[in-house]
Amino acid sequence: MPDRDPECVFCGIVAGEIPSTKLYEDEEILAFEDIHPVAPVHLLVIPKRHIPTADDVRDEEGDLLGRMFLTARSLARSAGIVEDGYRIVMNVNRGAGQLVFHIHFHVLGGRPLGKMG
Ligand code: 5GP
Ligand code: ZN
């Protein structure tokens, strides 16, 4: 079993205890729709294992992060947002807007996104 934090909403989604609209799943990765989308396409890609922030990723977990990135790219292709442009974002800690402390890539697209602020 992947490591789990009983207080964590995304661990609850991984466990199937909290409903989500799943888009992709394998042994170590899950992707689902964001519950409060800020763009027409707003997906989240997470590791099944609980990792609180990007700063907690261990050196040996680089491959996992790479596979999460490839999953995000593949989902962007499937959503048809590549040509117009999209964004892959990971917020790190509260000052950057991180609210759920289980790492996730946001995949955002389907509208003009403008410059990063
Ligand atoms: P953060 O602010 O941590 O970078 O992003 C957390 C994201 O998770 C937010 O975009 C928020 O809408 C989404 N989120 C929070 N709780 C849930 C939930 O229970 N289900 C889903 N699908 N998304 C959630
Ligand atoms: Zn978690």
Short mmCIF file of N, CA and C and ligand atoms in Angstrom, two decimals:
data_model
loop_
_atom_site.label_atom_id
_atom_site.label_comp_id
_atom_site.label_asym_id
_atom_site.label_seq_id
_atom_site.Cartn_x
_atom_site.Cartn_y
_atom_site.Cartn_z
N MET A 1 0.84 -1.21 0.00
CA MET A 1 0.00 0.00 0.00
C MET A 1 0.87 1.26 0.00
N PRO A 2 0.41 2.29 -0.74
CA PRO A 2 1.14 3.55 -0.68
C PRO A 2 1.01 4.18 0.70
N ASP A 3 1.99 5.03 1.06
CA ASP A 3 1.93 5.73 2.34
C ASP A 3 0.71 6.64 2.34
N ARG A 4 0.05 6.72 3.48
CA ARG A 4 -1.19 7.48 3.56
C ARG A 4 -1.20 8.37 4.80
N ASP A 5 -1.77 9.58 4.66
CA ASP A 5 -2.03 10.46 5.79
C ASP A 5 -3.53 10.48 6.00
N PRO A 6 -4.02 10.02 7.16
CA PRO A 6 -5.46 9.90 7.38
C PRO A 6 -6.20 11.25 7.34
N GLU A 7 -5.45 12.35 7.52
CA GLU A 7 -6.08 13.69 7.50
C GLU A 7 -6.15 14.28 6.09
N CYS A 8 -5.57 13.59 5.11
CA CYS A 8 -5.34 14.20 3.80
C CYS A 8 -6.48 13.89 2.82
N VAL A 9 -7.05 14.95 2.23
CA VAL A 9 -8.18 14.78 1.31
C VAL A 9 -7.76 13.99 0.06
N PHE A 10 -6.56 14.22 -0.44
CA PHE A 10 -6.17 13.49 -1.65
C PHE A 10 -5.87 12.02 -1.35
N CYS A 11 -5.38 11.73 -0.15
CA CYS A 11 -5.25 10.32 0.24
C CYS A 11 -6.63 9.67 0.31
N GLY A 12 -7.63 10.45 0.74
CA GLY A 12 -9.01 9.95 0.77
C GLY A 12 -9.53 9.66 -0.63
N ILE A 13 -9.15 10.50 -1.60
CA ILE A 13 -9.54 10.26 -2.99
C ILE A 13 -8.83 9.00 -3.51
N VAL A 14 -7.55 8.86 -3.21
CA VAL A 14 -6.80 7.66 -3.64
C VAL A 14 -7.47 6.41 -3.10
N ALA A 15 -7.91 6.49 -1.83
CA ALA A 15 -8.53 5.32 -1.19
C ALA A 15 -9.95 5.07 -1.68
N GLY A 16 -10.51 6.03 -2.44
CA GLY A 16 -11.88 5.87 -2.93
C GLY A 16 -12.92 6.26 -1.90
N GLU A 17 -12.49 6.86 -0.81
CA GLU A 17 -13.42 7.25 0.26
C GLU A 17 -14.06 8.61 -0.02
N ILE A 18 -13.37 9.42 -0.80
CA ILE A 18 -13.90 10.72 -1.25
C ILE A 18 -14.08 10.61 -2.76
N PRO A 19 -15.28 10.92 -3.26
CA PRO A 19 -15.51 10.74 -4.70
C PRO A 19 -14.71 11.74 -5.54
N SER A 20 -14.36 11.31 -6.73
CA SER A 20 -13.69 12.21 -7.68
C SER A 20 -14.00 11.71 -9.08
N THR A 21 -13.83 12.61 -10.05
CA THR A 21 -13.96 12.21 -11.45
C THR A 21 -12.58 11.84 -11.95
N LYS A 22 -12.29 10.55 -11.98
CA LYS A 22 -10.95 10.07 -12.33
C LYS A 22 -10.74 10.10 -13.83
N LEU A 23 -9.54 10.49 -14.22
CA LEU A 23 -9.19 10.58 -15.63
C LEU A 23 -8.10 9.59 -16.00
N TYR A 24 -7.28 9.22 -15.04
CA TYR A 24 -6.18 8.28 -15.29
C TYR A 24 -5.78 7.68 -13.95
N GLU A 25 -5.38 6.40 -14.01
CA GLU A 25 -4.91 5.76 -12.79
C GLU A 25 -3.95 4.65 -13.17
N ASP A 26 -2.84 4.57 -12.45
CA ASP A 26 -1.99 3.38 -12.52
C ASP A 26 -1.54 3.05 -11.10
N GLU A 27 -0.52 2.23 -10.96
CA GLU A 27 -0.14 1.78 -9.61
C GLU A 27 0.30 2.91 -8.71
N GLU A 28 0.89 3.95 -9.29
CA GLU A 28 1.49 4.99 -8.45
C GLU A 28 0.95 6.39 -8.68
N ILE A 29 0.11 6.56 -9.71
CA ILE A 29 -0.36 7.90 -10.08
C ILE A 29 -1.87 7.89 -10.24
N LEU A 30 -2.50 9.03 -9.87
CA LEU A 30 -3.93 9.22 -10.10
C LEU A 30 -4.14 10.63 -10.66
N ALA A 31 -5.04 10.76 -11.64
CA ALA A 31 -5.41 12.08 -12.17
C ALA A 31 -6.93 12.20 -12.12
N PHE A 32 -7.39 13.39 -11.75
CA PHE A 32 -8.84 13.62 -11.62
C PHE A 32 -9.13 15.09 -11.84
N GLU A 33 -10.42 15.41 -12.02
CA GLU A 33 -10.82 16.80 -12.26
C GLU A 33 -10.80 17.59 -10.95
N ASP A 34 -10.33 18.83 -11.05
CA ASP A 34 -10.37 19.72 -9.89
C ASP A 34 -11.82 20.05 -9.56
N ILE A 35 -12.15 20.07 -8.28
CA ILE A 35 -13.54 20.28 -7.85
C ILE A 35 -13.98 21.73 -8.05
N HIS A 36 -13.02 22.66 -8.05
CA HIS A 36 -13.31 24.09 -8.27
C HIS A 36 -12.45 24.60 -9.42
N PRO A 37 -12.84 24.23 -10.65
CA PRO A 37 -11.97 24.57 -11.79
C PRO A 37 -11.87 26.08 -11.99
N VAL A 38 -10.67 26.54 -12.30
CA VAL A 38 -10.44 27.96 -12.60
C VAL A 38 -10.19 28.17 -14.09
N ALA A 39 -10.35 27.11 -14.87
CA ALA A 39 -10.23 27.18 -16.32
C ALA A 39 -11.11 26.05 -16.89
N PRO A 40 -11.48 26.14 -18.18
CA PRO A 40 -12.33 25.08 -18.76
C PRO A 40 -11.74 23.68 -18.59
N VAL A 41 -10.43 23.57 -18.68
CA VAL A 41 -9.75 22.32 -18.34
C VAL A 41 -8.92 22.59 -17.09
N HIS A 42 -9.21 21.87 -16.02
CA HIS A 42 -8.44 22.00 -14.78
C HIS A 42 -8.37 20.61 -14.13
N LEU A 43 -7.24 19.98 -14.34
CA LEU A 43 -7.02 18.61 -13.88
C LEU A 43 -5.92 18.61 -12.82
N LEU A 44 -5.92 17.57 -12.01
CA LEU A 44 -4.88 17.40 -11.00
C LEU A 44 -4.23 16.04 -11.19
N VAL A 45 -2.91 16.01 -11.11
CA VAL A 45 -2.15 14.76 -11.21
C VAL A 45 -1.39 14.58 -9.91
N ILE A 46 -1.62 13.46 -9.23
CA ILE A 46 -1.02 13.25 -7.91
C ILE A 46 -0.33 11.89 -7.85
N PRO A 47 0.66 11.78 -6.96
CA PRO A 47 1.16 10.43 -6.65
C PRO A 47 0.19 9.78 -5.66
N LYS A 48 0.03 8.48 -5.74
CA LYS A 48 -0.83 7.82 -4.74
C LYS A 48 -0.21 7.89 -3.35
N ARG A 49 1.11 7.89 -3.32
CA ARG A 49 1.84 7.99 -2.06
C ARG A 49 1.72 9.42 -1.52
N HIS A 50 1.54 9.55 -0.22
CA HIS A 50 1.42 10.89 0.37
C HIS A 50 2.79 11.56 0.47
N ILE A 51 2.97 12.65 -0.28
CA ILE A 51 4.16 13.50 -0.20
C ILE A 51 3.63 14.92 0.01
N PRO A 52 3.94 15.57 1.14
CA PRO A 52 3.25 16.84 1.46
C PRO A 52 3.55 17.98 0.48
N THR A 53 4.82 18.22 0.18
CA THR A 53 5.16 19.34 -0.71
C THR A 53 6.29 18.92 -1.64
N ALA A 54 6.53 19.75 -2.67
CA ALA A 54 7.65 19.48 -3.59
C ALA A 54 8.96 19.42 -2.82
N ASP A 55 9.03 20.18 -1.74
CA ASP A 55 10.27 20.21 -0.96
C ASP A 55 10.53 18.89 -0.25
N ASP A 56 9.49 18.06 -0.11
CA ASP A 56 9.64 16.76 0.56
C ASP A 56 9.97 15.63 -0.42
N VAL A 57 9.98 15.91 -1.72
CA VAL A 57 10.28 14.86 -2.69
C VAL A 57 11.71 14.39 -2.48
N ARG A 58 11.90 13.10 -2.35
CA ARG A 58 13.24 12.56 -2.13
C ARG A 58 13.95 12.38 -3.46
N ASP A 59 15.28 12.36 -3.41
CA ASP A 59 16.07 12.23 -4.64
C ASP A 59 15.61 11.01 -5.44
N GLU A 60 15.32 9.92 -4.77
CA GLU A 60 14.96 8.68 -5.48
C GLU A 60 13.53 8.72 -6.04
N GLU A 61 12.81 9.82 -5.77
CA GLU A 61 11.45 9.95 -6.31
C GLU A 61 11.41 10.81 -7.57
N GLY A 62 12.58 11.12 -8.14
CA GLY A 62 12.62 11.91 -9.36
C GLY A 62 11.88 11.23 -10.50
N ASP A 63 12.02 9.91 -10.62
CA ASP A 63 11.34 9.18 -11.70
C ASP A 63 9.82 9.28 -11.54
N LEU A 64 9.35 9.20 -10.31
CA LEU A 64 7.91 9.34 -10.05
C LEU A 64 7.42 10.70 -10.52
N LEU A 65 8.17 11.75 -10.18
CA LEU A 65 7.77 13.10 -10.62
C LEU A 65 7.81 13.19 -12.14
N GLY A 66 8.78 12.54 -12.75
CA GLY A 66 8.83 12.52 -14.21
C GLY A 66 7.61 11.84 -14.82
N ARG A 67 7.20 10.75 -14.23
CA ARG A 67 6.01 10.05 -14.74
C ARG A 67 4.74 10.87 -14.49
N MET A 68 4.70 11.60 -13.39
CA MET A 68 3.56 12.51 -13.18
C MET A 68 3.53 13.59 -14.27
N PHE A 69 4.69 14.12 -14.60
CA PHE A 69 4.76 15.12 -15.66
C PHE A 69 4.28 14.54 -17.00
N LEU A 70 4.74 13.33 -17.32
CA LEU A 70 4.33 12.71 -18.59
C LEU A 70 2.83 12.43 -18.59
N THR A 71 2.27 12.10 -17.44
CA THR A 71 0.82 11.90 -17.33
C THR A 71 0.10 13.22 -17.58
N ALA A 72 0.62 14.31 -16.99
CA ALA A 72 0.01 15.64 -17.20
C ALA A 72 0.04 16.00 -18.69
N ARG A 73 1.16 15.76 -19.33
CA ARG A 73 1.28 16.08 -20.76
C ARG A 73 0.30 15.26 -21.58
N SER A 74 0.20 13.98 -21.28
CA SER A 74 -0.70 13.10 -22.01
C SER A 74 -2.16 13.54 -21.85
N LEU A 75 -2.54 13.94 -20.64
CA LEU A 75 -3.91 14.38 -20.40
C LEU A 75 -4.19 15.70 -21.11
N ALA A 76 -3.18 16.57 -21.18
CA ALA A 76 -3.35 17.82 -21.93
C ALA A 76 -3.59 17.52 -23.41
N ARG A 77 -2.88 16.56 -23.94
CA ARG A 77 -3.11 16.17 -25.34
C ARG A 77 -4.54 15.65 -25.50
N SER A 78 -4.95 14.78 -24.60
CA SER A 78 -6.31 14.20 -24.69
C SER A 78 -7.38 15.28 -24.57
N ALA A 79 -7.11 16.32 -23.79
CA ALA A 79 -8.09 17.38 -23.59
C ALA A 79 -8.09 18.38 -24.75
N GLY A 80 -7.12 18.25 -25.66
CA GLY A 80 -7.10 19.10 -26.85
C GLY A 80 -6.68 20.54 -26.58
N ILE A 81 -5.83 20.74 -25.56
CA ILE A 81 -5.45 22.11 -25.18
C ILE A 81 -4.01 22.45 -25.55
N VAL A 82 -3.34 21.53 -26.25
CA VAL A 82 -1.90 21.72 -26.50
C VAL A 82 -1.66 22.89 -27.45
N GLU A 83 -2.39 22.92 -28.55
CA GLU A 83 -2.10 23.93 -29.58
C GLU A 83 -2.34 25.34 -29.05
N ASP A 84 -3.41 25.54 -28.32
CA ASP A 84 -3.72 26.88 -27.80
C ASP A 84 -2.85 27.24 -26.59
N GLY A 85 -2.27 26.24 -25.96
CA GLY A 85 -1.39 26.49 -24.83
C GLY A 85 -2.04 26.14 -23.51
N TYR A 86 -1.22 25.65 -22.63
CA TYR A 86 -1.71 25.26 -21.30
C TYR A 86 -0.59 25.43 -20.30
N ARG A 87 -0.91 25.18 -19.05
CA ARG A 87 0.05 25.38 -17.97
C ARG A 87 0.06 24.17 -17.06
N ILE A 88 1.25 23.76 -16.65
CA ILE A 88 1.42 22.75 -15.59
C ILE A 88 2.03 23.49 -14.40
N VAL A 89 1.35 23.42 -13.26
CA VAL A 89 1.74 24.21 -12.08
C VAL A 89 1.79 23.32 -10.86
N MET A 90 2.80 23.50 -10.03
CA MET A 90 2.78 22.92 -8.68
C MET A 90 3.07 24.04 -7.68
N ASN A 91 2.09 24.35 -6.87
CA ASN A 91 2.28 25.35 -5.81
C ASN A 91 3.03 24.69 -4.65
N VAL A 92 3.97 25.43 -4.08
CA VAL A 92 4.78 24.88 -2.99
C VAL A 92 4.64 25.79 -1.77
N ASN A 93 3.95 25.28 -0.77
CA ASN A 93 3.71 25.95 0.51
C ASN A 93 2.68 27.09 0.39
N ARG A 94 2.23 27.52 1.56
CA ARG A 94 1.07 28.42 1.61
C ARG A 94 1.29 29.73 0.88
N GLY A 95 2.50 30.26 0.97
CA GLY A 95 2.78 31.54 0.33
C GLY A 95 2.62 31.51 -1.18
N ALA A 96 2.68 30.32 -1.75
CA ALA A 96 2.47 30.14 -3.19
C ALA A 96 1.07 29.64 -3.51
N GLY A 97 0.22 29.53 -2.48
CA GLY A 97 -1.16 29.13 -2.71
C GLY A 97 -1.45 27.66 -2.49
N GLN A 98 -0.49 26.89 -1.95
CA GLN A 98 -0.78 25.47 -1.72
C GLN A 98 -1.76 25.34 -0.55
N LEU A 99 -2.88 24.66 -0.82
CA LEU A 99 -3.91 24.43 0.19
C LEU A 99 -4.02 22.97 0.58
N VAL A 100 -3.72 22.09 -0.36
CA VAL A 100 -3.75 20.64 -0.09
C VAL A 100 -2.30 20.16 -0.06
N PHE A 101 -1.92 19.64 1.12
CA PHE A 101 -0.52 19.27 1.31
C PHE A 101 -0.29 17.80 0.97
N HIS A 102 -0.55 17.51 -0.30
CA HIS A 102 -0.26 16.23 -0.96
C HIS A 102 0.05 16.67 -2.39
N ILE A 103 1.28 16.52 -2.82
CA ILE A 103 1.72 17.19 -4.05
C ILE A 103 0.81 16.87 -5.24
N HIS A 104 0.67 17.86 -6.09
CA HIS A 104 -0.16 17.72 -7.28
C HIS A 104 0.28 18.70 -8.34
N PHE A 105 0.25 18.24 -9.57
CA PHE A 105 0.36 19.14 -10.71
C PHE A 105 -1.05 19.57 -11.08
N HIS A 106 -1.25 20.88 -11.22
CA HIS A 106 -2.44 21.40 -11.88
C HIS A 106 -2.16 21.41 -13.38
N VAL A 107 -3.12 20.99 -14.19
CA VAL A 107 -3.07 21.14 -15.64
C VAL A 107 -4.21 22.07 -16.01
N LEU A 108 -3.87 23.25 -16.53
CA LEU A 108 -4.84 24.31 -16.78
C LEU A 108 -4.83 24.69 -18.25
N GLY A 109 -6.01 24.80 -18.83
CA GLY A 109 -6.07 25.23 -20.22
C GLY A 109 -7.50 25.43 -20.66
N GLY A 110 -7.64 25.74 -21.95
CA GLY A 110 -8.97 25.95 -22.51
C GLY A 110 -9.39 27.40 -22.53
N ARG A 111 -8.51 28.27 -22.04
CA ARG A 111 -8.74 29.72 -22.14
C ARG A 111 -7.35 30.38 -22.14
N PRO A 112 -7.28 31.65 -22.61
CA PRO A 112 -6.00 32.35 -22.52
C PRO A 112 -5.57 32.48 -21.05
N LEU A 113 -4.32 32.18 -20.77
CA LEU A 113 -3.87 32.14 -19.38
C LEU A 113 -3.02 33.35 -18.99
N GLY A 114 -2.51 34.08 -19.94
CA GLY A 114 -1.75 35.27 -19.60
C GLY A 114 -0.44 34.95 -18.92
N LYS A 115 0.22 35.98 -18.43
CA LYS A 115 1.52 35.83 -17.77
C LYS A 115 1.33 35.34 -16.35
N MET A 116 2.32 34.64 -15.83
CA MET A 116 2.34 34.24 -14.43
C MET A 116 2.53 35.49 -13.57
N GLY A 117 1.76 35.58 -12.48
CA GLY A 117 1.90 36.72 -11.59
C GLY A 117 2.64 36.35 -10.34
P1 5GP B 1 -3.48 23.94 -4.22
O1 5GP B 1 -4.10 25.24 -3.81
O2 5GP B 1 -3.08 23.11 -3.01
O3 5GP B 1 -2.33 24.10 -5.20
O4 5GP B 1 -4.57 23.15 -5.03
C1 5GP B 1 -5.51 22.33 -4.42
C2 5GP B 1 -6.58 22.07 -5.43
O5 5GP B 1 -7.33 20.96 -5.01
C3 5GP B 1 -7.56 23.25 -5.61
O6 5GP B 1 -7.58 23.65 -6.98
C4 5GP B 1 -8.90 22.68 -5.15
O7 5GP B 1 -9.99 23.14 -5.91
C5 5GP B 1 -8.68 21.18 -5.31
N1 5GP B 1 -9.43 20.37 -4.37
C6 5GP B 1 -9.52 20.54 -3.03
N2 5GP B 1 -10.28 19.60 -2.46
C7 5GP B 1 -10.69 18.79 -3.49
C8 5GP B 1 -11.52 17.63 -3.53
O8 5GP B 1 -12.03 17.12 -2.53
N3 5GP B 1 -11.73 17.06 -4.76
C9 5GP B 1 -11.16 17.60 -5.89
N4 5GP B 1 -11.43 16.96 -7.05
N5 5GP B 1 -10.38 18.68 -5.87
C10 5GP B 1 -10.15 19.28 -4.69
ZN ZN B 2 -2.17 12.61 1.01
#
